[in-house]
Coordinates of C-alpha atoms in Angstrom, one line a residue:
Chain A
X478 CA 7.8 10.0 -32.7
X479 CA 8.6 7.9 -35.9
X480 CA 6.6 4.9 -36.7
X481 CA 9.7 2.8 -36.8
X482 CA 9.2 -0.7 -35.3
X483 CA 9.8 -0.9 -31.7
X484 CA 12.8 -2.9 -30.9
X485 CA 11.9 -4.9 -27.8
X486 CA 13.7 -7.4 -25.5
X487 CA 12.1 -9.8 -23.3
X488 CA 13.8 -10.2 -19.9
X489 CA 13.0 -13.6 -18.1
X490 CA 11.9 -16.4 -20.4
X491 CA 9.6 -18.2 -18.0
X492 CA 6.2 -19.7 -19.0
X493 CA 4.4 -16.4 -19.3
X494 CA 7.1 -15.0 -21.8
X495 CA 7.0 -18.2 -24.0
X496 CA 3.2 -18.7 -23.9
X497 CA 2.1 -15.1 -24.3
X498 CA 4.9 -12.5 -24.8
X499 CA 6.7 -14.1 -27.8
X500 CA 3.5 -14.7 -29.9
X501 CA 2.0 -11.4 -29.1
X502 CA 5.3 -9.6 -30.2
X503 CA 5.3 -11.6 -33.3
X504 CA 1.8 -10.9 -34.2
X505 CA 2.1 -7.1 -33.9
X506 CA 3.8 -5.3 -36.8
X507 CA 4.6 -2.4 -34.3
X508 CA 7.3 -4.5 -32.8
X509 CA 10.4 -6.5 -33.6
X510 CA 11.8 -8.9 -31.1
X511 CA 15.4 -7.9 -30.9
X512 CA 16.9 -9.7 -27.8
X513 CA 16.1 -12.0 -25.0
X514 CA 17.8 -11.8 -21.6
X515 CA 17.7 -15.3 -20.0
X516 CA 19.9 -17.6 -18.1
X517 CA 19.8 -20.1 -21.0
X518 CA 20.0 -19.7 -24.8
X519 CA 16.6 -19.8 -26.1
X520 CA 18.1 -20.3 -29.6
X521 CA 15.7 -18.1 -31.5
X522 CA 17.0 -17.2 -34.9
X523 CA 17.7 -13.5 -35.4
X524 CA 17.2 -12.8 -31.8
X525 CA 20.3 -11.8 -29.5
X526 CA 20.6 -13.5 -26.3
X527 CA 22.3 -12.1 -23.3
X528 CA 22.6 -13.5 -19.7
X529 CA 21.8 -10.1 -18.1
X530 CA 20.2 -6.9 -19.0
X531 CA 23.3 -5.0 -18.2
X532 CA 25.2 -7.0 -20.8
X533 CA 22.5 -6.4 -23.4
X534 CA 22.4 -2.7 -22.8
X535 CA 26.3 -2.4 -22.9
X536 CA 27.1 -4.9 -25.7
X537 CA 24.1 -6.0 -27.5
X538 CA 22.0 -4.6 -30.4
X539 CA 20.1 -1.2 -29.6
X540 CA 16.7 -1.8 -28.1
X541 CA 13.8 0.8 -27.6
X542 CA 11.9 -1.3 -24.9
X543 CA 12.0 -4.1 -22.5
X544 CA 9.2 -6.5 -21.3
X545 CA 10.1 -7.7 -17.7
X546 CA 8.7 -11.1 -17.2
X547 CA 10.9 -12.1 -14.3
X548 CA 9.4 -12.7 -10.8
X549 CA 8.4 -9.4 -9.1
X550 CA 11.1 -9.7 -6.4
X551 CA 14.0 -8.8 -8.8
X552 CA 12.0 -6.4 -11.2
X553 CA 12.8 -3.0 -9.6
X554 CA 16.5 -3.3 -10.4
X555 CA 15.9 -4.2 -14.0
X556 CA 13.3 -1.5 -14.5
X557 CA 15.6 1.1 -13.0
X558 CA 18.5 0.1 -15.1
X559 CA 16.4 0.1 -18.4
X560 CA 14.8 3.6 -17.5
X561 CA 18.2 5.0 -16.6
X562 CA 19.0 4.3 -20.3
X563 CA 16.0 5.8 -21.6
X564 CA 14.4 2.5 -22.5
X565 CA 10.7 2.0 -22.2
X566 CA 9.5 -0.6 -19.6
X567 CA 6.7 -3.0 -19.8
X568 CA 6.1 -4.6 -16.2
X569 CA 4.2 -7.8 -16.1
X570 CA 1.8 -8.0 -13.2
X571 CA 2.2 -7.4 -10.3
X572 CA 4.3 -4.4 -11.2
X573 CA 6.5 -4.9 -8.2
X574 CA 7.2 -6.6 -4.9
X575 CA 6.2 -3.4 -3.0
X576 CA 4.1 -0.4 -3.6
X577 CA 7.0 2.0 -2.7
X578 CA 9.4 0.7 -5.4
X579 CA 6.7 1.1 -8.2
X580 CA 6.3 4.8 -7.0
X581 CA 10.0 5.4 -7.2
X582 CA 10.0 3.8 -10.8
X583 CA 7.0 6.0 -11.9
X584 CA 9.1 9.1 -10.6
X585 CA 12.2 7.8 -12.5
X586 CA 10.1 7.4 -15.7
X587 CA 8.7 10.9 -15.5
X588 CA 12.2 12.2 -15.0
X589 CA 13.7 10.2 -17.9
X590 CA 11.0 10.7 -20.5
X591 CA 10.7 6.9 -21.1
X592 CA 7.3 5.0 -21.0
X593 CA 6.5 2.9 -17.9
X594 CA 3.6 0.7 -18.4
X595 CA 2.3 -1.5 -15.6
X596 CA 0.3 -4.1 -17.4
X597 CA -2.8 -5.8 -16.1
X598 CA -3.5 -8.5 -18.7
X599 CA -7.0 -9.4 -17.4
X600 CA -8.2 -5.9 -18.1
X601 CA -7.8 -6.8 -21.9
X602 CA -10.0 -9.8 -21.6
X603 CA -12.8 -9.5 -24.2
X604 CA -15.8 -9.0 -21.8
X605 CA -14.2 -6.2 -19.5
X606 CA -14.5 -3.2 -21.8
X607 CA -18.2 -3.9 -22.6
X608 CA -18.8 -4.8 -18.9
X609 CA -17.3 -1.6 -17.7
X610 CA -19.3 0.4 -20.3
X611 CA -22.6 -1.1 -19.2
X612 CA -21.8 -0.8 -15.5
X613 CA -21.0 3.0 -15.9
X614 CA -24.6 4.1 -15.5
X615 CA -25.8 1.5 -13.1
X616 CA -26.2 1.4 -9.4
X617 CA -24.1 -1.5 -8.0
X618 CA -25.8 -3.4 -5.1
X619 CA -23.2 -6.1 -4.6
X620 CA -20.3 -7.8 -6.2
X621 CA -19.1 -11.5 -5.9
X622 CA -15.9 -12.5 -7.1
X623 CA -14.8 -16.2 -7.1
X624 CA -11.4 -17.2 -8.3
X625 CA -10.6 -20.9 -7.7
X626 CA -8.0 -22.7 -9.6
X627 CA -5.5 -25.6 -9.4
X628 CA -2.0 -24.2 -8.5
X629 CA -0.4 -27.4 -9.5
X630 CA -1.7 -27.0 -13.1
X631 CA -1.1 -23.4 -13.6
X632 CA 2.1 -22.8 -11.6
X633 CA 3.9 -26.1 -11.7
X634 CA 7.1 -26.0 -9.5
X635 CA 7.1 -22.1 -9.4
X636 CA 8.8 -21.7 -6.0
X637 CA 9.1 -18.0 -6.3
X638 CA 5.4 -17.5 -6.1
X639 CA 5.3 -19.0 -2.7
X640 CA 8.3 -16.8 -1.3
X641 CA 8.0 -13.4 0.5
X642 CA 7.3 -11.0 -2.3
X643 CA 5.5 -13.5 -4.2
X644 CA 1.6 -13.2 -3.7
X645 CA 0.6 -16.8 -3.4
X646 CA -3.1 -17.2 -4.4
X647 CA -3.2 -13.3 -4.8
X648 CA -1.1 -14.0 -7.9
X649 CA -4.3 -15.0 -9.8
X650 CA -6.5 -13.0 -7.3
X651 CA -4.8 -9.7 -8.4
X652 CA -6.0 -10.4 -12.0
X653 CA -9.6 -10.5 -10.5
X654 CA -8.8 -7.2 -8.7
X655 CA -7.4 -5.7 -11.7
X656 CA -10.7 -6.4 -13.5
X657 CA -12.8 -5.3 -10.6
X658 CA -11.1 -2.0 -10.0
X659 CA -11.3 -1.1 -13.7
X660 CA -14.8 -2.3 -14.4
X661 CA -16.8 -1.1 -11.4
X662 CA -18.0 2.4 -11.3
X663 CA -17.0 3.2 -7.6
X664 CA -13.8 2.5 -5.8
X665 CA -13.8 0.0 -2.9
X666 CA -11.6 -0.8 0.0
X667 CA -11.0 -3.8 2.2
X668 CA -13.0 -4.3 5.5
X669 CA -11.9 -7.9 6.5
X670 CA -9.8 -10.7 5.3
X671 CA -8.8 -14.1 6.2
X672 CA -5.6 -15.4 4.6
X673 CA -5.0 -19.3 4.7
X674 CA -1.3 -20.2 4.5
X675 CA 0.2 -23.5 4.3
X676 CA 2.5 -24.2 7.4
X677 CA 5.5 -25.0 5.2
X678 CA 4.9 -21.9 2.9
X679 CA 5.2 -18.2 3.2
X680 CA 2.2 -17.2 0.9
X681 CA -1.4 -17.8 1.2
X682 CA -3.0 -20.6 -0.7
X683 CA -6.5 -19.3 -0.2
X684 CA -8.3 -16.1 1.1
X685 CA -11.6 -14.8 1.9
X686 CA -11.9 -11.1 1.7
X687 CA -14.7 -8.5 2.1
X688 CA -14.5 -5.0 0.7
X689 CA -17.1 -2.2 0.6
X690 CA -17.4 0.3 -2.3
X691 CA -17.7 4.2 -1.6
X692 CA -21.4 4.0 -1.9
X693 CA -21.8 1.1 0.7
X694 CA -22.1 -1.9 -1.7
X695 CA -20.5 -5.0 -0.5
X696 CA -17.7 -6.8 -2.7
X697 CA -16.8 -10.3 -1.6
X698 CA -13.8 -12.3 -2.9
X699 CA -13.2 -16.0 -2.6
X700 CA -9.8 -17.0 -3.6
X701 CA -8.6 -20.7 -3.5
X702 CA -5.7 -22.4 -5.3
X703 CA -6.8 -25.9 -4.2
X704 CA -9.5 -26.3 -6.8
X705 CA -9.4 -29.4 -8.9
X706 CA -11.8 -30.3 -11.6
X707 CA -13.6 -27.2 -13.2
X708 CA -11.9 -24.0 -12.5
X709 CA -13.7 -20.7 -11.5
X710 CA -12.9 -17.2 -12.5
X711 CA -16.3 -15.5 -12.2
X712 CA -17.5 -12.0 -11.2
X713 CA -21.1 -11.3 -10.6
X714 CA -22.4 -7.9 -10.2
X715 CA -25.9 -7.3 -9.0
X716 CA -27.3 -3.9 -10.1
X717 CA -30.6 -1.9 -10.4
X718 CA -30.9 -3.2 -13.9
X719 CA -30.2 -6.8 -13.3
X720 CA -27.2 -9.2 -13.2
X721 CA -24.0 -8.8 -15.0
X722 CA -21.8 -11.9 -15.0
X723 CA -18.2 -12.1 -16.2
X724 CA -17.0 -15.7 -16.6
X725 CA -13.8 -17.5 -17.6
X726 CA -11.5 -14.7 -16.3
X727 CA -13.3 -11.9 -18.3
X728 CA -13.8 -13.7 -21.6
X729 CA -17.6 -14.4 -21.3
X730 CA -20.0 -11.6 -20.5
X731 CA -23.5 -12.2 -19.7
X732 CA -25.9 -9.3 -19.5
X733 CA -29.7 -9.3 -19.0
X734 CA -29.9 -8.9 -22.7
X735 CA -27.8 -12.1 -23.5
X736 CA -24.3 -13.4 -23.8
X737 CA -21.2 -12.0 -25.5
X738 CA -18.2 -14.2 -26.0
X739 CA -15.1 -13.0 -27.8
X740 CA -11.9 -14.7 -28.6
X741 CA -9.0 -14.0 -25.9
X742 CA -7.0 -10.9 -26.9
X743 CA -5.4 -10.1 -23.5
X744 CA -1.6 -10.1 -24.4
X745 CA -2.2 -8.7 -28.0
X746 CA -4.2 -5.9 -26.2
X747 CA -1.4 -5.2 -23.8
X748 CA 1.2 -4.9 -26.4
X749 CA -1.2 -2.6 -28.6
X750 CA -1.6 -0.5 -25.4
X751 CA 2.2 -0.3 -24.7
X752 CA 2.9 0.9 -28.4
X753 CA 0.2 3.5 -28.0
X754 CA 1.8 4.9 -24.9
X755 CA 5.4 4.8 -26.3
X756 CA 4.3 6.6 -29.4
X757 CA 2.4 9.2 -27.2
X758 CA 5.3 9.5 -24.8
X759 CA 3.2 8.7 -21.9
X760 CA 3.2 6.2 -18.9
X761 CA 0.4 4.3 -17.4
X762 CA 0.9 2.9 -13.8
X763 CA -2.2 2.0 -11.8
X764 CA -1.1 0.3 -8.5
X765 CA -4.6 0.0 -7.2
X766 CA -4.8 -3.9 -7.5
X767 CA -1.5 -4.2 -5.7
X768 CA -2.6 -1.7 -3.0
X769 CA -5.6 -3.8 -2.3
X770 CA -3.5 -6.9 -1.9
X771 CA -1.1 -5.1 0.5
X772 CA -4.1 -4.0 2.4
X773 CA -5.3 -7.6 2.7
X774 CA -1.7 -8.7 4.0
X775 CA -1.7 -5.7 6.3
X776 CA -5.2 -6.0 7.8
X777 CA -6.0 -9.8 7.3
X778 CA -6.2 -12.4 9.7
X779 CA -3.8 -15.4 9.2
X780 CA -4.7 -19.1 9.7
X781 CA -2.3 -21.9 9.2
X782 CA -3.6 -24.7 7.0
X783 CA -2.1 -28.1 5.8
X784 CA 1.3 -28.2 4.2
X785 CA 1.3 -27.8 0.4
X786 CA 3.9 -29.8 -1.8
X787 CA 4.2 -29.9 -5.4
Chain B
X744 CA -12.6 32.1 6.7
X745 CA -13.3 33.9 10.0
X746 CA -11.0 33.6 12.9
X747 CA -13.6 32.3 15.1
X748 CA -12.6 29.6 17.5
X749 CA -12.7 26.2 15.9
X750 CA -15.2 24.1 17.9
X751 CA -13.6 20.6 18.2
X752 CA -14.8 17.3 19.3
X753 CA -12.6 14.4 20.5
X754 CA -13.7 11.0 19.5
X755 CA -12.4 8.2 21.5
X756 CA -11.1 9.2 25.0
X757 CA -8.4 6.6 25.3
X758 CA -4.9 7.3 26.6
X759 CA -3.6 9.4 23.8
X760 CA -6.6 11.6 23.8
X761 CA -6.3 12.3 27.6
X762 CA -2.5 12.6 27.7
X763 CA -2.2 14.7 24.5
X764 CA -5.1 16.0 22.8
X765 CA -7.1 17.3 25.7
X766 CA -4.2 19.5 26.9
X767 CA -3.1 20.6 23.4
X768 CA -6.6 21.9 22.6
X769 CA -6.7 23.6 26.0
X770 CA -3.3 25.3 25.3
X771 CA -4.2 26.6 21.8
X772 CA -6.5 29.8 21.6
X773 CA -7.6 28.7 18.2
X774 CA -9.7 25.9 19.6
X775 CA -12.5 25.2 22.0
X776 CA -13.2 21.7 23.1
X777 CA -17.0 21.5 22.5
X778 CA -17.7 17.9 22.9
X779 CA -16.4 14.2 23.6
X780 CA -17.7 11.1 22.0
X781 CA -17.0 8.3 24.4
X782 CA -18.7 5.1 26.0
X783 CA -18.3 6.6 29.3
X784 CA -18.9 10.1 30.7
X785 CA -15.6 12.1 31.0
X786 CA -17.4 14.6 33.2
X787 CA -15.6 17.6 31.8
X788 CA -17.3 20.9 32.8
X789 CA -18.8 22.7 29.7
X790 CA -18.1 19.9 27.4
X791 CA -21.0 18.0 25.8
X792 CA -20.8 14.2 26.1
X793 CA -22.3 11.9 23.5
X794 CA -21.9 8.1 23.2
X795 CA -21.7 8.2 19.3
X796 CA -20.6 10.6 16.7
X797 CA -23.9 10.2 15.0
X798 CA -25.7 11.3 18.2
X799 CA -23.4 14.3 18.6
X800 CA -23.9 15.4 14.9
X801 CA -27.6 14.9 15.2
X802 CA -28.4 16.2 18.6
X803 CA -25.3 17.9 20.1
X804 CA -24.0 21.3 19.9
X805 CA -22.4 22.5 16.6
X806 CA -19.0 21.4 15.9
X807 CA -16.5 22.4 13.2
X808 CA -13.9 19.7 13.6
X809 CA -13.4 16.2 15.1
X810 CA -10.1 14.5 16.2
X811 CA -10.3 10.8 15.8
X812 CA -8.3 9.0 18.4
X813 CA -10.2 5.8 18.2
X814 CA -8.2 2.5 17.0
X815 CA -7.7 2.6 13.3
X816 CA -10.0 -0.3 12.7
X817 CA -13.1 1.8 13.2
X818 CA -11.8 5.3 12.0
X819 CA -13.2 5.1 8.3
X820 CA -16.7 5.2 9.3
X821 CA -16.3 8.0 11.7
X822 CA -14.3 10.1 9.4
X823 CA -16.6 9.4 6.4
X824 CA -19.7 10.5 8.7
X825 CA -17.9 13.7 9.7
X826 CA -16.8 14.6 6.2
X827 CA -20.3 14.0 4.8
X828 CA -21.6 16.7 7.3
X829 CA -18.7 19.0 6.2
X830 CA -16.9 18.6 9.5
X831 CA -13.1 18.9 9.4
X832 CA -11.2 15.7 10.4
X833 CA -8.0 15.2 12.2
X834 CA -6.9 11.4 12.0
X835 CA -4.6 10.3 14.5
X836 CA -1.9 7.9 13.3
X837 CA -2.1 5.7 11.5
X838 CA -4.8 7.4 9.3
X839 CA -6.6 4.1 8.7
X840 CA -6.5 0.4 8.9
X841 CA -6.0 0.2 5.1
X842 CA -4.3 2.5 2.3
X843 CA -7.5 2.1 0.2
X844 CA -9.9 3.6 2.9
X845 CA -7.5 6.6 3.3
X846 CA -7.7 7.2 -0.4
X847 CA -11.4 7.2 -0.4
X848 CA -11.6 9.7 2.5
X849 CA -9.2 11.9 0.6
X850 CA -11.5 11.9 -2.3
X851 CA -14.5 12.5 -0.1
X852 CA -12.8 15.4 1.5
X853 CA -11.9 17.0 -1.7
X854 CA -15.6 16.7 -2.9
X855 CA -17.0 18.0 0.6
X856 CA -14.6 20.9 0.9
X857 CA -13.8 19.9 4.5
X858 CA -10.3 19.6 5.7
X859 CA -8.8 16.0 6.1
X860 CA -5.5 16.0 8.1
X861 CA -3.5 12.7 8.6
X862 CA -1.4 13.8 11.5
X863 CA 2.1 12.2 12.2
X864 CA 3.0 13.6 15.7
X865 CA 6.7 12.4 15.5
X866 CA 7.2 14.8 12.6
X867 CA 6.6 17.7 15.0
X868 CA 9.3 16.5 17.5
X869 CA 11.7 19.3 18.1
X870 CA 14.7 17.9 16.2
X871 CA 12.9 16.9 13.0
X872 CA 12.5 20.3 11.2
X873 CA 16.2 21.3 11.8
X874 CA 17.4 17.6 10.9
X875 CA 15.4 17.9 7.7
X876 CA 17.0 21.3 6.8
X877 CA 20.5 20.1 7.5
X878 CA 20.0 17.0 5.4
X879 CA 18.5 18.8 2.4
X880 CA 22.0 19.5 0.9
X881 CA 23.8 16.5 2.1
X882 CA 24.4 13.1 0.4
X883 CA 23.2 10.4 2.6
X884 CA 25.4 7.3 2.8
X885 CA 23.5 5.2 5.2
X886 CA 20.6 5.3 7.8
X887 CA 20.0 3.3 10.9
X888 CA 16.8 3.3 12.7
X889 CA 16.5 1.6 16.1
X890 CA 13.2 1.8 17.8
X891 CA 13.0 -0.5 20.9
X892 CA 10.5 0.1 23.7
X893 CA 8.6 -1.9 26.4
X894 CA 5.0 -2.6 25.2
X895 CA 4.0 -3.4 28.6
X896 CA 4.8 0.1 29.7
X897 CA 3.4 2.1 26.7
X898 CA 0.6 0.0 25.7
X899 CA -0.8 -1.6 28.8
X900 CA -3.6 -4.0 28.0
X901 CA -4.3 -2.5 24.7
X902 CA -5.7 -5.5 22.8
X903 CA -6.6 -3.7 19.6
X904 CA -2.9 -3.1 18.9
X905 CA -2.4 -6.9 18.5
X906 CA -5.5 -7.6 16.3
X907 CA -5.6 -7.5 12.6
X908 CA -5.5 -4.0 11.5
X909 CA -3.5 -3.0 14.5
X910 CA 0.0 -2.6 13.5
X911 CA 1.8 -4.5 16.5
X912 CA 5.3 -3.1 16.8
X913 CA 4.8 -1.0 13.8
X914 CA 2.5 1.2 15.9
X915 CA 5.6 2.9 17.3
X916 CA 7.7 1.9 14.3
X917 CA 5.4 3.9 11.9
X918 CA 6.4 7.0 14.1
X919 CA 10.1 6.4 13.0
X920 CA 9.0 5.9 9.4
X921 CA 7.0 9.2 9.6
X922 CA 10.1 11.0 10.7
X923 CA 12.4 9.3 8.1
X924 CA 10.1 9.8 5.1
X925 CA 9.8 13.5 6.1
X926 CA 13.4 14.2 7.0
X927 CA 15.5 12.3 4.4
X928 CA 16.1 14.0 1.0
X929 CA 15.4 10.9 -1.1
X930 CA 12.4 8.4 -1.0
X931 CA 13.1 4.9 -0.1
X932 CA 11.6 1.4 -0.5
X933 CA 11.6 -1.9 1.1
X934 CA 13.9 -4.7 0.0
X935 CA 13.6 -7.2 2.7
X936 CA 11.8 -7.6 6.0
X937 CA 11.6 -10.2 8.7
X938 CA 8.5 -9.9 11.0
X939 CA 8.6 -11.7 14.3
X940 CA 5.1 -12.6 15.6
X941 CA 4.2 -14.3 19.0
X942 CA 2.4 -17.5 18.3
X943 CA -0.7 -16.2 20.3
X944 CA -0.9 -12.9 18.6
X945 CA -1.9 -11.6 15.0
X946 CA 0.7 -8.7 14.9
X947 CA 4.4 -8.6 15.1
X948 CA 6.3 -7.8 18.3
X949 CA 9.6 -7.2 16.5
X950 CA 10.8 -6.6 12.9
X951 CA 14.0 -6.3 11.1
X952 CA 13.8 -4.2 7.9
X953 CA 16.0 -3.1 5.0
X954 CA 15.2 -0.3 2.7
X955 CA 17.2 1.3 0.0
X956 CA 16.7 5.0 -1.1
X957 CA 16.5 6.1 -4.8
X958 CA 20.2 6.8 -4.9
X959 CA 21.1 3.3 -3.5
X960 CA 21.9 4.3 0.1
X961 CA 20.8 1.5 2.7
X962 CA 18.3 2.3 5.4
X963 CA 17.9 -0.3 8.0
X964 CA 15.3 -0.4 10.9
X965 CA 15.3 -2.5 13.9
X966 CA 12.0 -2.6 15.8
X967 CA 11.4 -4.3 19.2
X968 CA 8.7 -4.2 21.6
X969 CA 10.4 -6.5 24.2
X970 CA 12.8 -3.8 25.4
X971 CA 13.1 -3.4 29.1
X972 CA 15.4 -1.0 30.8
X973 CA 16.5 2.0 28.7
X974 CA 14.3 2.7 25.7
X975 CA 15.7 3.4 22.1
X976 CA 14.2 5.7 19.7
X977 CA 17.2 6.6 17.5
X978 CA 17.8 7.6 13.9
X979 CA 21.5 7.9 12.8
X980 CA 22.2 9.3 9.4
X981 CA 25.8 9.1 8.0
X982 CA 26.4 11.7 5.3
X983 CA 29.2 13.3 3.3
X984 CA 29.3 16.1 6.0
X985 CA 29.5 13.7 9.0
X986 CA 26.8 12.1 11.3
X987 CA 23.4 13.2 12.3
X988 CA 21.9 11.6 15.2
X989 CA 18.3 12.1 16.2
X990 CA 17.4 10.6 19.7
X991 CA 14.4 10.3 22.0
X992 CA 12.0 9.9 19.2
X993 CA 13.2 13.2 17.5
X994 CA 13.6 15.5 20.5
X995 CA 17.4 15.6 20.5
X996 CA 19.4 16.4 17.5
X997 CA 23.1 16.0 17.4
X998 CA 25.0 17.5 14.4
X999 CA 28.8 17.6 13.8
X1000 CA 28.5 21.1 15.2
X1001 CA 26.9 20.0 18.5
X1002 CA 23.5 19.1 20.3
X1003 CA 20.3 20.8 20.1
X1004 CA 17.6 20.0 22.6
X1005 CA 14.2 21.5 22.8
X1006 CA 11.0 20.9 24.8
X1007 CA 8.5 18.3 23.2
X1008 CA 6.0 20.2 21.0
X1009 CA 4.6 17.3 19.0
X1010 CA 0.8 17.5 19.8
X1011 CA 0.7 21.4 20.1
X1012 CA 2.4 21.3 16.6
X1013 CA -0.1 18.9 15.2
X1014 CA -2.9 21.3 16.3
X1015 CA -1.2 24.4 15.0
X1016 CA -1.0 22.6 11.7
X1017 CA -4.6 21.4 11.7
X1018 CA -5.9 25.0 12.4
X1019 CA -3.5 26.4 9.5
X1020 CA -5.1 23.8 7.2
X1021 CA -8.7 24.6 8.2
X1022 CA -8.2 28.3 7.8
X1023 CA -6.7 27.6 4.3
X1024 CA -9.4 25.2 3.2
X1025 CA -6.7 22.5 2.6
X1026 CA -6.1 18.9 3.3
X1027 CA -2.9 17.1 4.1
X1028 CA -2.9 13.5 3.7
X1029 CA 0.5 11.6 3.3
X1030 CA 0.2 8.0 3.5
X1031 CA 3.9 7.2 2.7
X1032 CA 4.7 5.8 6.3
X1033 CA 1.6 3.5 6.2
X1034 CA 2.5 2.4 2.6
X1035 CA 5.9 1.2 3.8
X1036 CA 4.3 -0.7 6.7
X1037 CA 1.9 -2.4 4.1
X1038 CA 4.9 -3.2 2.0
X1039 CA 6.6 -4.9 5.0
X1040 CA 3.5 -6.9 5.7
X1041 CA 3.3 -7.8 2.0
X1042 CA 6.8 -8.7 1.3
X1043 CA 8.2 -9.6 4.8
X1044 CA 9.1 -13.1 5.9
X1045 CA 7.2 -14.2 9.0
X1046 CA 8.7 -16.0 12.0
X1047 CA 6.8 -17.2 15.0
X1048 CA 8.3 -16.2 18.3
X1049 CA 7.2 -17.0 21.9
X1050 CA 3.8 -16.1 23.3
X1051 CA 3.2 -12.7 24.6
X1052 CA 0.9 -12.1 27.5
X1053 CA 0.2 -8.8 29.4

């Protein structure tokens, strides 16, 4: 591979693209933002605008990679089209609306030689790598995950998140699972779940989950989208060497020896990883967090709760 | 490996164990039914009876293998216990209540050297192997799966099937998926689903599903547990070489050249396969059918339908 800049296009200019992808690409000398696919012209100087990925690939400037920031329900078609042209693909989380489609994309990437990267941004939170290293030698006795936020603040008017194929409260919850599945030394599986779904919505607004790891330690998870006031994104791990606490979505790590706090580097970390994979000609697709969510939908008890309107 | 008889224990003496497992073991000279684990004494001459698998493994006659015929919700513990003692495990379908737990069992089997076999009985229906061979060279244009049966007849009073972790109408439906995923030349993924669930139950009584294969051909699936009168277990595949039809759950294959009908050999086929795997020191765990069901629960639209009582 050369070390030419990677010409990347963003597909889907929603909140996450504007807030995170654009500045992360601008801040990384490995990339140049070449094009945007969006229903409206973002009016970015020097950046081509196309209404569809098909149009960009057929008539636009040459690109090496796409970052797919659309809702998951439509991501398969876009990813498959890009891979069929040998274009590298960065999938926002969750990587798809189903497990099977991600498996098909993975096979297609292998066949095409293009890179497929299923990004989990929370795994790049500052505290996660040191937490993982610290836990590697420990015996885990229990894990508590509490992820409570205000959906009106974080997902204002995002209807897709409540539709079938959107994940409801598992949209933030899958971030916690992406950290836990990466950080904990043993794999874990679901043993019970209760999913609370507003009577007027298709997706849950809250969930209580119980997992167990392969050595028998309990992992509990409390998800709620109705939290006003202080927000909670905390994982606490009790071990034979004391308590590890990861707060603020992975940014603040507290070990028995003290507190470590670092700047947020989630999306810059994702783009650095994507460049490394492209240069190495490799893919990285870990569906474990989505598998655990699918298991919760498969095995969970559903209860109806009061209507949600925003 | 020696060619000594495989000493097998059946765990869970429900309808499927009595109807299928006992006669299939009796009819296969590779096996001897050594023990049964059940809450009630089945009073089978020469067969040990234990109330729990733990008790059988601790105090009973030596066994080489177990066939787990319990509901899926409790199967993980039993399988994990058996594998920890180096005992081979045959999992009835579905292989577990979640995808993650089956993954953990697979890893445990690899580590222990024991055989783990996730059996899909419908794949051993007489028409499936010839259908698969015929389809291997064909272009599939569309697939229609219709699986409609009377739950009162086939699952009388089986409460577990309606509980979270039971699959509702996907309990038979997963048989169709086990055939389709084995028989069709290309993998497929879910694009839309509607799950109809009685207001007083946790699991769906009917479902309409749309899949698409990796070459774009549509695969539709119509599941219904409210069918009285004639029952339907049919898969019709339109190809560039004409129509393939598989009826009666896989027993009757119709090709453009004519009809093939054979005796039912599903469970004898499963036990022959299990013996082959044990003698070869291998495992066989294909979770694709369960993954497609999990995807349907994850992505499907739910509609409430009238109460079901039996």
